Structure formats: C-alpha cells, structure tokens
XYZ file of C-alpha atoms in Angstrom:
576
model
C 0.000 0.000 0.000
C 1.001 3.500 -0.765
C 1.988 5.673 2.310
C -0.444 8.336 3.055
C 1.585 11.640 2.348
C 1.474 14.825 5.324
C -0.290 17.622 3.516
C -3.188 15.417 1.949
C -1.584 14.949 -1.614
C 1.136 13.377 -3.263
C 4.232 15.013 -2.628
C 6.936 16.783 -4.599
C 10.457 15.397 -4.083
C 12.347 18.854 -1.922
C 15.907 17.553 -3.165
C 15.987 20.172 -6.036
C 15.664 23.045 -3.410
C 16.719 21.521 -0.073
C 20.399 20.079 1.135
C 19.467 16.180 2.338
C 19.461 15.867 6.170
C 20.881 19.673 6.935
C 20.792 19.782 10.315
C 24.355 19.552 10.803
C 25.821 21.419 7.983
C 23.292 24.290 7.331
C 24.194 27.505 8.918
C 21.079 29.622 9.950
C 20.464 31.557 7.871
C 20.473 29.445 5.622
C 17.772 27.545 7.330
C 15.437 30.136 7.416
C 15.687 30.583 3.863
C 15.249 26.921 3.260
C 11.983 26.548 5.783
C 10.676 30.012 3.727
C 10.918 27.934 1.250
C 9.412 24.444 2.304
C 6.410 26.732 3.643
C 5.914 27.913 -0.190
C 5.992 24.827 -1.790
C 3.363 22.963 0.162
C 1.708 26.331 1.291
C -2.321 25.573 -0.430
C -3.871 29.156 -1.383
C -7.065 29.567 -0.444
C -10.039 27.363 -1.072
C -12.718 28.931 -3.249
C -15.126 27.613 -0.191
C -13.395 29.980 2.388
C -13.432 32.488 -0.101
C -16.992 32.459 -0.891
C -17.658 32.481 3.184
C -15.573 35.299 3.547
C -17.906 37.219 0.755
C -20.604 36.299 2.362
C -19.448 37.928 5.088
C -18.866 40.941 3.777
C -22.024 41.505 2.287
C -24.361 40.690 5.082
C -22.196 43.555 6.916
C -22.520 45.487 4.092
C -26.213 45.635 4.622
C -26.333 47.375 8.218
C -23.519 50.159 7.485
C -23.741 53.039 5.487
C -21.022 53.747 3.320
C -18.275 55.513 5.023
C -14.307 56.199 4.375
C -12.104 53.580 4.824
C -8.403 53.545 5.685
C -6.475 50.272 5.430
C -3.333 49.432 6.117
C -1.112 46.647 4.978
C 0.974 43.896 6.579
C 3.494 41.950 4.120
C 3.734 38.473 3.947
C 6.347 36.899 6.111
C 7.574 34.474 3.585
C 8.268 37.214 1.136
C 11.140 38.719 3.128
C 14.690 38.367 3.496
C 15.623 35.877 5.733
C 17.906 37.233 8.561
C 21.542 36.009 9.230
C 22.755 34.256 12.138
C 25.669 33.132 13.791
C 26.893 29.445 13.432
C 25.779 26.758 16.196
C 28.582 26.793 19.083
C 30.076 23.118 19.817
C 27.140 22.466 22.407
C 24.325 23.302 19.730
C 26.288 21.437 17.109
C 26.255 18.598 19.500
C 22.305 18.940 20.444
C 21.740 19.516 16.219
C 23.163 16.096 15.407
C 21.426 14.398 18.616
C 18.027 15.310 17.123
C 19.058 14.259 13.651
C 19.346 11.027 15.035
C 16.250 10.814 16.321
C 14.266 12.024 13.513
C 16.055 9.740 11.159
C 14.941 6.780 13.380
C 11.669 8.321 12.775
C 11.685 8.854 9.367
C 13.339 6.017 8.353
C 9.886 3.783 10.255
C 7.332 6.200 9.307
C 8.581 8.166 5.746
C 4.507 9.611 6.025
C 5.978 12.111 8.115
C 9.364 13.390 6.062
C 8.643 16.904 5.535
C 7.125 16.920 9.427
C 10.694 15.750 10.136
C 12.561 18.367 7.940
C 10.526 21.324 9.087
C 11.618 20.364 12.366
C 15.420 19.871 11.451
C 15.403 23.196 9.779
C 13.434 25.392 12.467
C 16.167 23.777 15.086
C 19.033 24.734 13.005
C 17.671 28.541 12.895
C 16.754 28.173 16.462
C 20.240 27.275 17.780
C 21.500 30.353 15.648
C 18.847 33.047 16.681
C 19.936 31.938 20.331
C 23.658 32.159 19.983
C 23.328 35.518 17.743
C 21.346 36.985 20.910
C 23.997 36.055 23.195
C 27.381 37.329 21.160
C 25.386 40.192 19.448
C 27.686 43.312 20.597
C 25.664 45.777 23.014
C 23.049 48.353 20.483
C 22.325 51.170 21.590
C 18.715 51.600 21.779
C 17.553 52.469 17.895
C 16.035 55.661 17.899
C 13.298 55.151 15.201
C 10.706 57.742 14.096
C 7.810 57.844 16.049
C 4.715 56.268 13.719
C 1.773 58.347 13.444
C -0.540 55.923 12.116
C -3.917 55.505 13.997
C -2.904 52.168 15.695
C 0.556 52.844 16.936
C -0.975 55.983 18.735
C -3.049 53.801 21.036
C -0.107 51.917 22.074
C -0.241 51.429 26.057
C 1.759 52.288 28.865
C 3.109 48.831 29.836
C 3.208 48.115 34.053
C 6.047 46.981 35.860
C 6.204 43.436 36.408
C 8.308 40.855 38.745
C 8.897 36.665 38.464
C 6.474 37.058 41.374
C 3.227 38.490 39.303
C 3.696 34.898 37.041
C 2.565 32.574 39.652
C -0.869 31.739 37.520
C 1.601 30.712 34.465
C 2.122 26.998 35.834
C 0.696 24.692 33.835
C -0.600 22.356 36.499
C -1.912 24.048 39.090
C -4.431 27.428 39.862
C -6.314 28.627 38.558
C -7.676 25.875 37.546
C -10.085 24.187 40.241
C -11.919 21.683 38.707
C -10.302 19.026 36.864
C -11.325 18.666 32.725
C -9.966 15.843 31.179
C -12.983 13.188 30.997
C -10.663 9.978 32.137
C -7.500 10.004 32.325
C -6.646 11.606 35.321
C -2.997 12.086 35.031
C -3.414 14.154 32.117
C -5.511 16.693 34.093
C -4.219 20.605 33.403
C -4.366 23.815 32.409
C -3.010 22.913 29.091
C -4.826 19.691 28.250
C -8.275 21.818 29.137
C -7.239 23.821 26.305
C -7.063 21.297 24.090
C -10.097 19.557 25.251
C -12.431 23.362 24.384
C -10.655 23.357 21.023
C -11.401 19.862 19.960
C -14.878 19.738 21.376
C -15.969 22.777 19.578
C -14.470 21.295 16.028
C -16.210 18.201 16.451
C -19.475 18.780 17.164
C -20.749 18.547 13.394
C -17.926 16.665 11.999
C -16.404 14.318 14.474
C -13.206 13.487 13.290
C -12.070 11.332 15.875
C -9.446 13.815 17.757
C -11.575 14.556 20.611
C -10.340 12.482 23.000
C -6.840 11.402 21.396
C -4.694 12.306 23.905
C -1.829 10.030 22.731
C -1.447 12.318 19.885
C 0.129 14.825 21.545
C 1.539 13.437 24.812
C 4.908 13.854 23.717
C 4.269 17.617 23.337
C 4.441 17.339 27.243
C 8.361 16.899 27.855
C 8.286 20.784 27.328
C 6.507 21.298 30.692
C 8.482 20.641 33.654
C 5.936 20.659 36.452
C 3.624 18.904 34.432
C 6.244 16.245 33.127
C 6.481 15.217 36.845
C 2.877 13.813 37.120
C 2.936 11.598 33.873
C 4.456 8.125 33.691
C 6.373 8.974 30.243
C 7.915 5.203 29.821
C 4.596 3.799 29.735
C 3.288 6.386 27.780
C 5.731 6.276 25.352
C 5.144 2.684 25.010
C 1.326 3.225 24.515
C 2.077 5.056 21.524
C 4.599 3.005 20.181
C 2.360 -0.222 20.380
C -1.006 1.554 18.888
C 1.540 2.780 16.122
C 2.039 -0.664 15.574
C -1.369 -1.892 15.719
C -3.390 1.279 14.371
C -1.232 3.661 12.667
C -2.281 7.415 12.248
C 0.156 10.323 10.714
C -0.592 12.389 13.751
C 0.007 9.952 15.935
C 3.953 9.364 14.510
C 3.804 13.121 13.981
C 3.539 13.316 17.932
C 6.587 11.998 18.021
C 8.705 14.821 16.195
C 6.710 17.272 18.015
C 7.938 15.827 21.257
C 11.973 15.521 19.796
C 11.557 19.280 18.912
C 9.909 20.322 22.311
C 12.718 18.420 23.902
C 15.495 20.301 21.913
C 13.837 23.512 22.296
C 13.698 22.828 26.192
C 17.408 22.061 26.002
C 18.483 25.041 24.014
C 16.404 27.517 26.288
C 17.668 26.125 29.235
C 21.214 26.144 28.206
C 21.741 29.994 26.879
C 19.833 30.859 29.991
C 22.278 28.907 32.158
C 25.001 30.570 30.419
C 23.583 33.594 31.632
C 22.989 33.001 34.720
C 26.426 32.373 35.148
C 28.264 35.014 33.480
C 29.442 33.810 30.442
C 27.182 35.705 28.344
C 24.656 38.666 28.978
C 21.828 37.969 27.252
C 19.532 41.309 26.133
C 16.040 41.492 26.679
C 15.255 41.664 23.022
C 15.797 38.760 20.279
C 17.102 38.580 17.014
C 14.107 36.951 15.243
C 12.561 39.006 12.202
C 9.019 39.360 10.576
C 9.900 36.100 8.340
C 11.926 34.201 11.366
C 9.575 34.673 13.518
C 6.534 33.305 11.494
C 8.794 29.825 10.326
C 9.600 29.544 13.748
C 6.828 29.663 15.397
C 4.782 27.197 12.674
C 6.636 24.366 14.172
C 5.894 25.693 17.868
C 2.246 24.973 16.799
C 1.648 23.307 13.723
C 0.828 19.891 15.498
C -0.236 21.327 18.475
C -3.862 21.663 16.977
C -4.402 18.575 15.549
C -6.098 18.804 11.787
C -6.935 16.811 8.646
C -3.749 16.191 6.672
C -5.906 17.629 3.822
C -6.269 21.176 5.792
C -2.851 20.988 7.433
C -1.263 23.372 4.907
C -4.206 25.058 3.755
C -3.062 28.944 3.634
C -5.945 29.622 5.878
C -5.548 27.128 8.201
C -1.863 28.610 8.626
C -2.687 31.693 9.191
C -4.632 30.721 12.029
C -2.185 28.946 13.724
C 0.273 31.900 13.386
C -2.035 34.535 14.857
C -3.040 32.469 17.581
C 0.577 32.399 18.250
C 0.689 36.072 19.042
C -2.459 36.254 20.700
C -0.446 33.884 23.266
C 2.664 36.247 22.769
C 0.746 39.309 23.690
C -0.660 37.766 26.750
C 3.123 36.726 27.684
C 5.323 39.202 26.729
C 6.917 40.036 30.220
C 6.688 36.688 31.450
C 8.953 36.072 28.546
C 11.323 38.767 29.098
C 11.909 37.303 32.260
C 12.783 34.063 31.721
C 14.358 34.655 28.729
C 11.782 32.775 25.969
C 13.738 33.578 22.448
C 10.089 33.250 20.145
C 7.918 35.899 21.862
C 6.885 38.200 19.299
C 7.064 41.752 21.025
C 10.515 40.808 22.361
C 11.648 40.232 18.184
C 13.822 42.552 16.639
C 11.141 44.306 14.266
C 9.946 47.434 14.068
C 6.736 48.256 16.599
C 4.868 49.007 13.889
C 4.996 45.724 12.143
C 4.313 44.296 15.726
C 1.284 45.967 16.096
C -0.077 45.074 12.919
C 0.056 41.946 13.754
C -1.649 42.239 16.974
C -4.446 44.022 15.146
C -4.432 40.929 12.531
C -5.077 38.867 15.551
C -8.106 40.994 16.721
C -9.330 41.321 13.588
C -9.051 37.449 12.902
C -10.817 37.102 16.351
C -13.734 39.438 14.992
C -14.083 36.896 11.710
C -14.352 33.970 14.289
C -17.679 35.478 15.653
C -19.610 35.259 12.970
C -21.226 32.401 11.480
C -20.092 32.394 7.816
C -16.278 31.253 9.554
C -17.028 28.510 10.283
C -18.033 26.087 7.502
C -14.963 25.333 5.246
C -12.509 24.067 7.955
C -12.288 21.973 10.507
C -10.135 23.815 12.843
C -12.008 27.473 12.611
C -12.815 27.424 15.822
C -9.048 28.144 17.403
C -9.086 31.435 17.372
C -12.062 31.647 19.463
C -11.205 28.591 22.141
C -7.875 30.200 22.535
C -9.316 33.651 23.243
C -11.551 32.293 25.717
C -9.362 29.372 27.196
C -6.802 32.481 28.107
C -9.478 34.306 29.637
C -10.676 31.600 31.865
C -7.642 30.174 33.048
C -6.475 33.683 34.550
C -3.918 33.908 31.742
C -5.754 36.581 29.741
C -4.059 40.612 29.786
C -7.842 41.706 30.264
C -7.470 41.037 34.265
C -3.917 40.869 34.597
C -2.063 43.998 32.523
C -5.464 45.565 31.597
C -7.124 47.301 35.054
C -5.875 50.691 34.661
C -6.881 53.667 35.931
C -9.735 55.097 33.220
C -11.132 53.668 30.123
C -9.699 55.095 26.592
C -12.454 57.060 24.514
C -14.743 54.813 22.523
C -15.536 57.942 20.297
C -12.967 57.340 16.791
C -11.447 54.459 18.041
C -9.629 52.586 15.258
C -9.726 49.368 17.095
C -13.267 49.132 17.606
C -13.620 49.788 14.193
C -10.827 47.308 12.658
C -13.149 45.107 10.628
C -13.437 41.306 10.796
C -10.553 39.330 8.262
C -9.474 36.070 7.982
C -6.093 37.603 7.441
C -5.377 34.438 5.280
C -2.452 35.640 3.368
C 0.028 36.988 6.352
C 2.427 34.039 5.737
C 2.085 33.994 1.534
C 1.136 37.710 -0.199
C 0.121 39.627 2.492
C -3.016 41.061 3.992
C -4.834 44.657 4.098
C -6.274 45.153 7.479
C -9.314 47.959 7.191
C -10.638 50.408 9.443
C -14.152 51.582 8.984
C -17.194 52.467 11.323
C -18.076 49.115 12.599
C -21.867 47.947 12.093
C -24.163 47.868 15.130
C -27.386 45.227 15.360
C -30.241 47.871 15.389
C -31.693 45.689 18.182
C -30.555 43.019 20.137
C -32.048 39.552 20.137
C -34.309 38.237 22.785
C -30.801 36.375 24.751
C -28.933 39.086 24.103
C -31.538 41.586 25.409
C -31.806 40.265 28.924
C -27.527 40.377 29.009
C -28.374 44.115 28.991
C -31.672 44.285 30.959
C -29.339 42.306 33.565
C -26.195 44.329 33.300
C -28.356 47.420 33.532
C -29.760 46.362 36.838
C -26.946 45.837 38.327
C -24.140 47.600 37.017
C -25.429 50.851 35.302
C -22.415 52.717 34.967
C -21.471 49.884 32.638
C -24.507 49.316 31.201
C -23.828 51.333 27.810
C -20.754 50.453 27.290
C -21.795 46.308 27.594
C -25.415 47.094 24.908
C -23.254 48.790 22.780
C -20.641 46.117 22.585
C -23.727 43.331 22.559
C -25.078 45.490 19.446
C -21.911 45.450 17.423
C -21.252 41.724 18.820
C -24.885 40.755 17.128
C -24.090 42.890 14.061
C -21.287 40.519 13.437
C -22.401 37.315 14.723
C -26.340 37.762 14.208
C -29.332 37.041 16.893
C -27.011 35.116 19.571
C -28.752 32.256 21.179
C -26.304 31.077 24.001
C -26.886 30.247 27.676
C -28.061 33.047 29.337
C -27.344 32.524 32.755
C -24.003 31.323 32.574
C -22.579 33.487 29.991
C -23.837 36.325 32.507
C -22.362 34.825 35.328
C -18.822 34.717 33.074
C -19.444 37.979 31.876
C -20.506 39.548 35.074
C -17.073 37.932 37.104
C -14.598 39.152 34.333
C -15.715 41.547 31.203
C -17.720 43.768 33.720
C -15.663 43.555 36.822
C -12.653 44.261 34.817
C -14.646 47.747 33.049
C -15.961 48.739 36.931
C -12.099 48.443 38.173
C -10.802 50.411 35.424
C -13.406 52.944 36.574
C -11.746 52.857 39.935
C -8.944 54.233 42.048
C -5.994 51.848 40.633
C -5.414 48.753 42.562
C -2.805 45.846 41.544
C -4.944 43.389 44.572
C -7.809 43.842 42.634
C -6.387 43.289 39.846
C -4.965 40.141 41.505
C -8.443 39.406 42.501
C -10.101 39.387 38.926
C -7.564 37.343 37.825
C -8.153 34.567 40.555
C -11.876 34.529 40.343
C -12.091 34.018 36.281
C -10.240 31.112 37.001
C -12.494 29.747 39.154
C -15.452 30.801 37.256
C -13.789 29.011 34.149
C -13.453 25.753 36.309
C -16.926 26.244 37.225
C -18.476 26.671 33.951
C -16.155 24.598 31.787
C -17.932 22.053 30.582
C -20.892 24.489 29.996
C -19.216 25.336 27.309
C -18.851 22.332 25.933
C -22.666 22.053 25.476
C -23.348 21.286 21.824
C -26.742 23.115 21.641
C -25.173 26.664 23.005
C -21.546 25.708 23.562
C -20.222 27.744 20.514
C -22.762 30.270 20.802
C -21.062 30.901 24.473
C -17.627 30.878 22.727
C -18.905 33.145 20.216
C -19.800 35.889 22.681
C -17.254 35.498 25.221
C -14.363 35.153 22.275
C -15.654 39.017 21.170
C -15.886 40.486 24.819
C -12.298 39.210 25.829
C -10.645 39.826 22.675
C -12.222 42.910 20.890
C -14.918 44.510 22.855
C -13.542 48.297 24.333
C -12.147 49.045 26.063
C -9.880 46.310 24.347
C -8.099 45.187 27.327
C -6.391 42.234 25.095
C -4.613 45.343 23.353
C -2.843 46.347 26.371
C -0.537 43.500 26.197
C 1.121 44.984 23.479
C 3.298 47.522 25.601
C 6.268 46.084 26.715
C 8.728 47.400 29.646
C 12.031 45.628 29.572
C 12.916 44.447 33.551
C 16.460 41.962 34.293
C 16.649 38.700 32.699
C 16.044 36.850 36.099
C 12.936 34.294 37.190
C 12.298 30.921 37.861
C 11.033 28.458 35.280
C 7.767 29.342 34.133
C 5.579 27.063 32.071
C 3.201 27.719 29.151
C-alpha cells in the first residue's frame, strides 16, 4: 500500500531546493531561507469555499452600514522577506543539532509519512540554535532611535506596568487557577493545558467528528516541554502506549507526535542552556531577540503546527496557517513580560522588528478574532474554531491581559477608536502575499435579540455605569455574529465575574490586589463553567460571545498587552 503523504496529496520530491538531512551542515540563515521555502511549496492558497464564506461575510455587513471612508493598512507576507543572518551553532548546539538528527532519522526512516514533518523540524532547530547564539554574542546596540509612527494604531499603544517573576505565579501549567479538573478519564493528564485542548477539539467536532476529541496520545509527547507537568505523567509507559497503537493502528498524527515531542525536547534544552550561560556570566543575554518578521513566522509554525491537531488535507491550507500563526501572538501578547523574564527567544514583542509591524500583527489577531464570531467562519474548515477557544481558554484560566495587565486607571475614549472599528478578516495571506487590514465604522445590530436583550436588561440592573458600554458592545457583537442564542445565565455569570468587573475596576482608584483578585476569580469561574461550554446546543454560541468580549470589545483590554517594559533577565522556570 502506498503511504499516506502529510499535507493530503502526493508530494513533490524537496531535493531540487533543499540540502538532504541539513541539520548539521546548514548555517542559519540558511535555514530560514530553506523553511521560507518548504512553507511555499506545500503552502495551499485559499479554497474557493473559504473564499466564498468570507464574501458572504462581507455583504451581510454590508447591509447594516452606510457607506463611510475607509483607511487600510497593509501587513506583508512573512515568507516574502529576506531571511535574517545568524551566527553558526557553538560546539554544544552542534552537538544537540546532530542528537536530534538522530532521532528524527529513526523516525523517518519507520514512518517516511511524516518526512517533511521531520525536515521542518530539522530546519526550524538549526535557525533556532542560531537566533539563540546571535542573541547572546550580538555586541551591546544602543537603543535604535526610530521615528515615532503616526498611524492611527501605533498611537493607542499602552503604557506597559512593571512586572516581577512574582506576578507569574498563575503561568504553571498544572496548578491554579484551575479548580476543577477537565480531562474526561485520564486523570494524570488533568491541566491547564490539556483543558485547552479539550475546548478546542470539542468545539471542532461537534458537526464533523473526526475522531481527535479524545486522542490524547497524539500529543503526549508535546508534554516533555513542561516541567511541572512532566512530573505527574508516567512517560515510559506512555511512550510505550504510543509506540504499540503505532504498531497496531497507525495514524500520521500519531507518529507526527513523536517529532513534536523531539523538537519540544530540543527547544527545552536550548532555552535552558543559553539561559544557564547567563545566569552564570558567560554571556549577557539582552532582553530583546534577534528573530525578524519572516523568522519569527517559520519559527513559530513548528511551535504549533501539530499542536492543533487537523486533517492532513487542511494541514497546509493557507488559511488554516494563518490561524495557527495569529493564535501564536495572541499567546505572545498575553506573555510578553513573562517572557522577558525568563528569557523565551520566540515571543513576538521581544523580536527585533519594528513596533509598527508588531502591532499590525496584533491588530491581525483581533481582527481574525472578529471573523471567528460570525457564522459564515465557520463552515470550510475543521479547525475554525481556534481562534475563538484560545481567546476564551486564556481568559478563563487567569492567563488573559484583560485582568492581569489591563485594570488601569480610566477607560480610553470609545468615540474614533480605530480598534473598535478594525473590521473582521481572515487575514489568510500573512504568511504567503500579504493582507490589508481595514478600518471603517463598525456595524451595530439595530436591536438586540431576545438572549442578548436580557444580558443588557441584567447588566443594567446591576451595574449601570457599565450598562452602555456592555449594549453597545452586545449590538456590534450581534451585528457581526447575528441574533445570539447562548446560555443566558451562565454566559452572565462569566461575563458579570470578568468583562464587567474588569470595566468597573478600570473605573476605579488603581489597585494591583484587585487586579490580583479578577484574575483569581475568572479562574475559578472558568473551572466552574467549563464544561458548559462544551454544550453542543449553546456551547459555541457561548464561545462566540465570550471570544468578542475578551478579545475585541472596548475598552480592548487584550490590546494592552502589546506595551512592553524591559525588567532583568532573572525568574524561575515558568511554564506555558
């Protein structure tokens, strides 16, 4: 029989643009031009099906907006720029380069289905080990005095707080805030983390059940990156599990589990061993990183291709990539100090780019986040619903900037706002040709829908300084998502314990313990209402809702992650 290929179709031979087995040999930069390259041969453009929903899209909005001016602005695509040069491995990387080449060979040699899953992950080391290294022996810069960018987004650009190691205490993986335990039976497996991964694949699979729901074995190995959670697993028999159903039931994910978990390792090792060198003198590592617009994007592919498990036939579907990318800085918004801290070398804010093509890409994520609410997103693909799990999987694990960086003192004008009126887009082409982000007056339901309607009758019961703020977010929230139909009660409850708390605080004398407090208690209303949301009748109408409150509803507290105060290299290990 004919082994199935990764990607869906049968597969071009690489040897006429790719060095057999580089690993070893390649220097980095080379690498990065070689995985810009793998990306843009198997890259799929869009299908005419997510094309047409987008459309559709468009033209229902269409309908409740008059027309007004527009101003867009554009973000290239990452694989369409020069790849940027990096020192060679030093003796250690060389040494932990041609350790993983030996493992992946061992795994390509017994499961070839998986080849360019095991190149992409020899490549993205070899450029990893050189980004690190470049950090460490880059001379001293001065700090680059760059114009200051008048455009309507880079204006809004926060005042970032001070933070300490001791404000990441809700980063462990295994742990608070999470309460309740989520994983249906497999107790060991029980985190912060796997949660996650149970929302996402719970909301994919309610129409078309692929079988990933509860296939933890998939991506166990994915788990040697998290020390605190590594110590409550038995790996050995794990390992073994997933060796014998190879045997017995083979599945590409399955074997592609196991690169994912020979990268995780290596990128554990690497992290751990620049930081050590730091810690110790040797080198001084800056708060920044070397990584570029096009670096960062190949880099962080392989951080979560095969995290969120998909059809081989979608896995390199442009859109489906684009996805995975912006969710990627959705997490590196949320962690940006955390990673300054403890010295993470992929975190996009910390990248050597200019601001301005950082905070395009934060508003790519926002806007991608806006797409996810409404309907017409959701029928091509299996994995559309990412976006909007991750969103609200951050927010109700404590994780999410809205209640830890975002309760400050006042709440920015509503009145002109360009990020309340950054229009929905799938943003499909930010790896390939590029997207144009656009900023018009944003539509408004002119009612709200009988669920919706008692959100606000509640809300303006109880909290009426908030009230017109929350129906005027509910209004533009229908306009994009139509009537919404969810669970009343316990999207209030949600709602009322971390959107509204968070807008009454900001309203407030400043406070870092109630901060603290907000944070705390949406993790415990997120253990409480969990599996609420995993309700197939109103489960992604919940997700829906709470997705556009926590990630693009003003006063657009997930935008004040994007400030960034550098603070000494120091911390304990963090996980996440």
């Amino acid at each position: 029989m004919k082994p199935r290929v990764v990607g869906g179709g049968p597969e071009t031979s690489t040897d006429t643009f790719l060095p057999a087995h580089p690993s070893v040999q390649l220097q980095s930069a080379e690498a990065e031009n070689a995985l810009a390259r793998l990306f843009a041969h198997h890259t799929k453009r869009c299908t005419d099906e997510f094309r047409a929903s987008q459309n559709a899209a468009q033209q229902r909005l269409d309908t409740l907006r008059s027309p007004h001016s527009r101003t867009t602005l554009h973000v290239e695509g990452a694989l369409r720029l020069a790849p940027r040069a990096f020192l060679p491995p030093d003796e250690e990387g060389s040494a932990r380069l041609q350790r993983l080449d030996a493992g992946l060979r061992v795994i390509e040699a017994a499961f070839p289905q998986v080849s360019t899953d095991v190149e992409l992950c020899r490549l993205t080391c070899a450029m990893l080990e050189g980004a690190w290294r470049s950090r460490a022996l880059a001379a001293p810069r001065e700090e680059e005095q760059t114009a200051v960018c008048d455009c309507s987004l880079c204006g809004r650009l926060p005042t970032p707080p001070e933070r300490t190691p001791a404000d990441y205490g809700w980063r462990q993986s295994a742990g608070r805030p999470l309460t309740v335990k989520t994983w249906p039976y497999a107790r060991e497996l029980d985190s912060v983390l796997t949660g996650g991964w149970v929302l996402a694949r719970v909301l994919n699979d309610f129409e078309r059940d692929l079988g990933y729901r509860h296939r933890f074995e998939d991506d166990i190995l994915l788990f040697h990156e998290y020390k605190r959670v590594i110590d409550t697993i038995d790996t050995t028999h794990l390992t073994q599990l997933i060796e014998a159903r190879l045997a017995e039931n083979f599945s590409t994910n399955t074997a592609r589990a196991l690169v994912c978990g020979l990268y995780a390792a290596h990128k554990r090792s690497a992290d751990e061993y620049w930081l050590q060198q730091h810690h110790a003198g040797s080198v001084v590592l800056p708060q920044t990183n070397p990584l570029g617009q096009s670096a960062y994007s190949v880099l962080q592919m392989m951080d979560c291709l095969f995290w969120h498990v998909s059809p081989d036939t979608e896995l390199w579907q442009e859109e489906h990539l684009a996805s995975l990318l912006l969710c990627r800085v959705v997490d590196d918004m949320i962690d940006v100090r955390a990673d300054a801290l403890t010295g993470e070398i992929s975190n996009f804010w910390l990248a050597d780019m200019p601001s301005h093509v950082k905070v395009l890409y934060a508003a790519a994520a926002i806007a991608l986040i806006k797409y996810g609410c409404m309907p017409e997103a959701h029928s091509p693909m299996w994995n559309t619903w990412l976006m909007p799990s991750t969103i609200v999987w951050l927010g109700l694990t404590g994780r999410h900037a809205l209640w830890f960086d975002g309760i400050t003192q006042g709440l920015p004008p509503a009145e002109g706002c360009p990020l309340c009126d950054l229009q929905p887009d799938a943003c499909t082409g930010v790896l390939t040709h590029g997207i144009t982000l656009t900023i018009a007056p944003r539509p408004t339901a002119p009612a709200l829908g009988t669920h919706a309607a008692e959100l606000s009758a509640r809300c303006r019961a109880q909290y009426p300084k908030t009230w017109p703020l929350f129906d005027a977010e509910l209004r533009a929230f229908e306009a994009l998502h139509g009537p919404w139909h969810g669970s009343i009660d316990s999207a209030w409850e949600v709602l009322r314990r971390t959107y509204i708390t968070a807008v009454e605080a900001a309203g407030a004398a400043p406070s870092t313990a109630r901060a603290r407090e907000i944070q705390q208690d949406s993790g415990a209303v997120g253990a409480e209402f969990f599996h609420t949301l995993q309700d197939p009748r109103t489960g992604r109408e919940d997700i829906a809702l709470l997705a556009y409150m926590f990630g693009c509803a003003h006063p657009h507290f997930l935008w004040s992650a994007t400030g960034y105060r550098p603070s000494d290299l120091a911390g304990d290990w963090l996980d996440g």
